[in-house]
Coordinates of C-alpha atoms in Angstrom, one line a residue:
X74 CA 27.6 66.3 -86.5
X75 CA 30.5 64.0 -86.0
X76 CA 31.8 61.9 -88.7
X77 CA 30.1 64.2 -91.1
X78 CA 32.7 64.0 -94.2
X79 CA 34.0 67.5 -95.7
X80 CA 36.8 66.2 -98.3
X81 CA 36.3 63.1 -99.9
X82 CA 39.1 61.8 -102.0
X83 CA 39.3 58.5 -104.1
X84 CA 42.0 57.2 -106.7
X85 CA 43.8 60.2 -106.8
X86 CA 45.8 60.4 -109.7
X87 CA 48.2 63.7 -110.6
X88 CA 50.8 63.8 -113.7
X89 CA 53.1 66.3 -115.0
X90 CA 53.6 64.8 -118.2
X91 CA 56.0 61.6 -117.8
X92 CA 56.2 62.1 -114.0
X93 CA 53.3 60.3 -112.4
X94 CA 53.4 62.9 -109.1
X95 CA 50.2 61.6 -106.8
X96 CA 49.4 57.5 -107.3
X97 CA 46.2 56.9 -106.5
X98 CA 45.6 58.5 -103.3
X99 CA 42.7 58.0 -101.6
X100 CA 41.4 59.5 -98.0
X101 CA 38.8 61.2 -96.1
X102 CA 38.6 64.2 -94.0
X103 CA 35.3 64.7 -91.3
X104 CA 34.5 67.7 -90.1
X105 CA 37.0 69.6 -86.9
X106 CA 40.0 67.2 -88.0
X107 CA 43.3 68.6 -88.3
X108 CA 44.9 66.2 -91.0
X109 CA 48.7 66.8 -91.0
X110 CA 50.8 65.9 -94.1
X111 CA 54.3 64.9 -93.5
X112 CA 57.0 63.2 -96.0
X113 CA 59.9 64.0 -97.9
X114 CA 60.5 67.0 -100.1
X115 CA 59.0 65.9 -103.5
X116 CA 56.3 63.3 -102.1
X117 CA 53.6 64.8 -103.4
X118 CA 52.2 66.4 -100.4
X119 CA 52.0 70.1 -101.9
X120 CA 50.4 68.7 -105.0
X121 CA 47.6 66.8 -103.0
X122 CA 46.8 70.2 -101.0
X123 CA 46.7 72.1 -104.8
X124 CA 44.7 69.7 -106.5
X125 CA 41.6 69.8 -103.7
X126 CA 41.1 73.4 -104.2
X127 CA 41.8 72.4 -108.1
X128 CA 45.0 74.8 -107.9
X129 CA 46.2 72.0 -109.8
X130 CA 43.9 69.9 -112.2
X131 CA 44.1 66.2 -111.3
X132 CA 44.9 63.7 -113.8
X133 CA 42.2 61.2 -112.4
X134 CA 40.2 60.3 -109.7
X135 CA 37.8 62.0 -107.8
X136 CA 37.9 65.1 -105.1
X137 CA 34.1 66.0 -103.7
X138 CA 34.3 68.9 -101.1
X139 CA 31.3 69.0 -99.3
X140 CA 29.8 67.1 -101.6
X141 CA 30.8 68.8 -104.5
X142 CA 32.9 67.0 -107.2
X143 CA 36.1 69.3 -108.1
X144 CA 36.5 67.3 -110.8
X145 CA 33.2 67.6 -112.6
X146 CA 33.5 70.3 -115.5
X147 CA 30.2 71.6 -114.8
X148 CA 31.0 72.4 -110.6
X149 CA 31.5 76.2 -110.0
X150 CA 34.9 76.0 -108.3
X151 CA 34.9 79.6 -107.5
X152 CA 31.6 79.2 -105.4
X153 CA 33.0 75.9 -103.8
X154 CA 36.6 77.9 -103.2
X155 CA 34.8 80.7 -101.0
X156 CA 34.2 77.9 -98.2
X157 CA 38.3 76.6 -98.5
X158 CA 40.8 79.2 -96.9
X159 CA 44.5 78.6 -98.5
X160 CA 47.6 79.6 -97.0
X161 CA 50.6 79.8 -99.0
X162 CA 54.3 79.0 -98.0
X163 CA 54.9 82.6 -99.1
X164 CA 52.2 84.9 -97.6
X165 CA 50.7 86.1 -101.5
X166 CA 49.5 89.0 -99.7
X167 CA 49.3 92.1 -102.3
X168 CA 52.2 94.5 -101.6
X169 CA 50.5 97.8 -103.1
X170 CA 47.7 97.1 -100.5
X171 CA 47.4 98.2 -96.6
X172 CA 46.3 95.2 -94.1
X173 CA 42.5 95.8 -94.1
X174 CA 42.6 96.1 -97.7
X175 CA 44.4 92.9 -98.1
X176 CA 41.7 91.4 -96.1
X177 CA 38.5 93.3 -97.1
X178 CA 39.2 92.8 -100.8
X179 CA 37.5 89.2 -101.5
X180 CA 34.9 89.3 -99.1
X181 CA 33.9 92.8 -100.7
X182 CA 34.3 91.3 -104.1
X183 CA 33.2 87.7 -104.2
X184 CA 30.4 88.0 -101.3
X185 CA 29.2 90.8 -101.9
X186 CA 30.1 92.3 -98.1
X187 CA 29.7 96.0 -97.8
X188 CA 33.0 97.6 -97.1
X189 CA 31.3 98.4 -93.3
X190 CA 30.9 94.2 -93.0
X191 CA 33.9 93.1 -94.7
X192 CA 36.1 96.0 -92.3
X193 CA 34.5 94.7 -89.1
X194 CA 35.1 91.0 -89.8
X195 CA 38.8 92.0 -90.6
X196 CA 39.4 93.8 -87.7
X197 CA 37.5 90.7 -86.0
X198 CA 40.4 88.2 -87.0
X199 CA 43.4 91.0 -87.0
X200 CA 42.6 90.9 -83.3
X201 CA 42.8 86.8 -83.3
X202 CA 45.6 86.6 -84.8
X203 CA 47.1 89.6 -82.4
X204 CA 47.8 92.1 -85.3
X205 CA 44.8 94.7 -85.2
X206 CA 47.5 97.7 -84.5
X207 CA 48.8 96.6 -88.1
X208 CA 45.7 97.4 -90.2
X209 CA 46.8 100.1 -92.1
X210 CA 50.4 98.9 -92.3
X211 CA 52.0 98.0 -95.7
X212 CA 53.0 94.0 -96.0
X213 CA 56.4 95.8 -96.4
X214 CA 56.3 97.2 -92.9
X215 CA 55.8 93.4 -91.2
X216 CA 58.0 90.9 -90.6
X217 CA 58.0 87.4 -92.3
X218 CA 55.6 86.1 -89.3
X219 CA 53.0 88.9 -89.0
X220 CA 52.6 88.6 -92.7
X221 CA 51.8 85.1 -92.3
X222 CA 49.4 85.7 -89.6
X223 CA 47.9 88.1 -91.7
X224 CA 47.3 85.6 -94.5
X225 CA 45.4 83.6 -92.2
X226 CA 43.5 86.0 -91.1
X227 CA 42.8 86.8 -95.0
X228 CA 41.5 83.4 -95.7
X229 CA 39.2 83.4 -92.5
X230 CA 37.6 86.9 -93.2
X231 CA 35.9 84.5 -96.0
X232 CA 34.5 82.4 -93.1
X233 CA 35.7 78.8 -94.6
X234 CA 34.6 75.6 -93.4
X235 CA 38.0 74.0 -94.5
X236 CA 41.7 75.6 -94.3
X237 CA 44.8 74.3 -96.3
X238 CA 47.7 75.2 -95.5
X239 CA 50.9 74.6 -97.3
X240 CA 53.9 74.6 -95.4
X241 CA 52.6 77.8 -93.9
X242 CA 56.5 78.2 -91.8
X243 CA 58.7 77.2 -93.9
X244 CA 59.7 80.8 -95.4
X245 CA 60.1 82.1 -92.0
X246 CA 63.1 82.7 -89.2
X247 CA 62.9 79.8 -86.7
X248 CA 62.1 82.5 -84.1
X249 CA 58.9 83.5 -86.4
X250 CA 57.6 80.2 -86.2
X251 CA 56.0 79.8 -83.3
X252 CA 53.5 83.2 -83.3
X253 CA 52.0 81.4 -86.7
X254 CA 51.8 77.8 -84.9
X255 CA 50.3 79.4 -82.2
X256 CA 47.1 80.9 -84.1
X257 CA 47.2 77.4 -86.1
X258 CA 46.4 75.8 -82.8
X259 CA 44.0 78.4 -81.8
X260 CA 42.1 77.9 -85.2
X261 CA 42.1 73.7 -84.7
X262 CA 40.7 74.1 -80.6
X263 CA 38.1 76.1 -82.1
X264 CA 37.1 72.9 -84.5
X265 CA 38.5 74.1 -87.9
X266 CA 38.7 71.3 -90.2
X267 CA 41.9 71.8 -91.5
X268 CA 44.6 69.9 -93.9
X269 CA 48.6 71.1 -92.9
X270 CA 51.3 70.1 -95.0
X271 CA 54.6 71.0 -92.8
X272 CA 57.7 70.1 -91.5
X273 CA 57.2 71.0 -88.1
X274 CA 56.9 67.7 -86.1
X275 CA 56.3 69.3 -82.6
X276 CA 53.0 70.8 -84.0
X277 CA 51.8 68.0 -85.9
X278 CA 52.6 65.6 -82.4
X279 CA 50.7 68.4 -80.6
X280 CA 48.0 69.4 -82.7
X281 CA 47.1 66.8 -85.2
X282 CA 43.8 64.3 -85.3
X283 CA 46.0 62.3 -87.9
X284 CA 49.4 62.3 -89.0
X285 CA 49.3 61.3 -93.0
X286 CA 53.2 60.3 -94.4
X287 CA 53.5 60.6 -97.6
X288 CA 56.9 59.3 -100.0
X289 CA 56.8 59.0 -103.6
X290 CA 53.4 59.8 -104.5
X291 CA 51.6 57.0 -102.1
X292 CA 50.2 57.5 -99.0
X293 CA 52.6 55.1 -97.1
X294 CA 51.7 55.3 -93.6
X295 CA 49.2 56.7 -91.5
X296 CA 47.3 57.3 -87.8
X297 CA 47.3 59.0 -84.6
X298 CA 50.1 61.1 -83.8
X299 CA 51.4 58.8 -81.4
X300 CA 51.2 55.8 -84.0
X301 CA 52.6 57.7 -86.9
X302 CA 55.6 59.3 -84.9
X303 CA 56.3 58.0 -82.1
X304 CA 55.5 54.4 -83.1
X305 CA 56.1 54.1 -86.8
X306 CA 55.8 50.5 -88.6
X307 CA 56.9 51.4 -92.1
X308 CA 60.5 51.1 -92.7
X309 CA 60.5 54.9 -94.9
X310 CA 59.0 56.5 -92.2
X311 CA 60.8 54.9 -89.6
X312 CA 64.1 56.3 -92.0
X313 CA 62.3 60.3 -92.6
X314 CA 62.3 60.3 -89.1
X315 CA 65.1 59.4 -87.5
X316 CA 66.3 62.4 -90.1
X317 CA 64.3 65.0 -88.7
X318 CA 63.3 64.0 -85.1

C-alpha cells in the first residue's frame, strides 16, 4: 500500500563521547522510496545508516522498523536485521569463501534455507546482478565492482524489505562505478525501499524519491531531486554543491 511507513525515525540523537555526531534527526521512510543521503564528509550520514540497523547504538531517540523499536532492549534485532540488506563501502565479503558460499551462508544459517533453497536463490540474484559465471570464484579472483555486485546480491538472497547502502562506490575505480549503479537502479524500478548514502550526484538526480542533505549532524535540507539539487535554498547546500557539481 502506498504511504505505508517502513522506517520511522524521531529525535535522533548519536554521541561518541563529547562529540554530539547525529542532533536530533527525525524522518520517515514509506515503502518503494529510494531516500538518498548526501552531505559533507563527517555529517553524520554514515552514522544515521549504522544506527537503524543498530550497527551503532543511538544515544536517544527512537528508530521503529516496521514497526519494531530498535531501541527497545527487549526487540530481537537479529530477527528485525534479516528483513534490512546492508551494503558496506568495502564489500565484507568473506575471502576464504567461493561466491555461492558467500551468499548461501546466512540464509542457510539464520533462515533455516536448505543448502538446495539457499543455492537456487543465489544463483537467482548472481544472474541479476550479471555475475552467475562467477559462483565458484574466490572474492580474490573479482575486481573491486563485481565484488560489490556480489555483496548486493548477498544481502538480497535474504529477501529484505529495506536496503542500506553506505557509500556502496566509493572504494571503487571510476570505471567500476557504473556496473554497481546500474543494479542499484534495477533494484529501486523494481520498488525496493532503499536508504543510499553516496557521493554520486548523477544517481541520486536520476534515481532518488528524495534527496536528504545532511551537515553537521542536522538534517539541513531536503526534497525532490530537482528541489534539493538543482534548486537548493539553503546557503550550505547551495556551497557542497557548487563543490561537487
Amino acid at each position: 500500500m502506498a504511504g505505508n511507513v517502513k522506517i520511522h525515525v524521531s529525535n535522533l540523537v548519536k554521541r561518541f563521547g563529547d562529540l554530539e555526531v547525529l542532533k536530533d534527526i527525525s524522518m520517515d521512510v514509506t515503502e518503494g522510496e529510494v531516500v538518498v543521503l548526501l552531505g559533507p564528509s563527517g555529517s553524520g550520514k554514515s552514522t544515521f545508516l549504522r544506527c537503524l540497523n543498530r550497527l551503532e547504538t543511538p544515544s536517544g531517540g527512537q528508530i521503529l522498523i516496521d514497526g519494531h523499536d530498535m531501541t527497545d532492549k527487549h526487540t530481537d534485532l537479529n530477527k528485525v536485521r534479516e528483513n534490512i540488506g546492508m551494503v558496506f563501502q568495502h564489500f565484507n565479503l568473506f575471502n576464504h569463501l567461493t561466491v555461492m558460499q558467500n551468499l548461501t551462508l546466512a540464509p542457510v544459517e539464520t533462515k533455516k534455507a536448505t543448502r538446495a533453497e539457499a543455492e537456487a536463490t543465489g544463483r537467482k540474484y548472481l544472474e541479476k546482478v550479471g555475475l552467475l559465471d562467477k559462483a565458484n570464484a574466490y572474492p580474490s579472483q573479482l575486481s573491486g565492482g563485481q565484488k560489490q555486485r556480489v555483496a548486493i546480491a548477498r544481502a538480497l538472497c535474504m529477501h529484505p524489505d529495506i536496503m542500506l547502502f553506505d557509500e556502496p562506490t566509493s572504494a571503487l575505480d571510476p570505471e567500476m562505478v557504473g556496473e554497481v549503479l546500474s543494479v542499484m537502479q534495477q533494484l529501486a524500478r523494481d520498488g525496493m525501499t532503499m536508504v543510499v548514502v553516496t557521493h554520486e550526484i548523477g544517481f541520486a538526480r536520476e534515481v532518488a524519491s528524495r534527496v536528504v542533505f545532511m551537515d553537521g549532524g542536522y538534517i539541513v535540507e531536503q526534497g525532490t531531486p530537482e528541489e534539493v539539487i538543482l534548486h537548493p535554498k539553503e546557503p550550505r547546500t547551495i556551497d557542497f554543491l557548487s563543490k561537487v557539481l
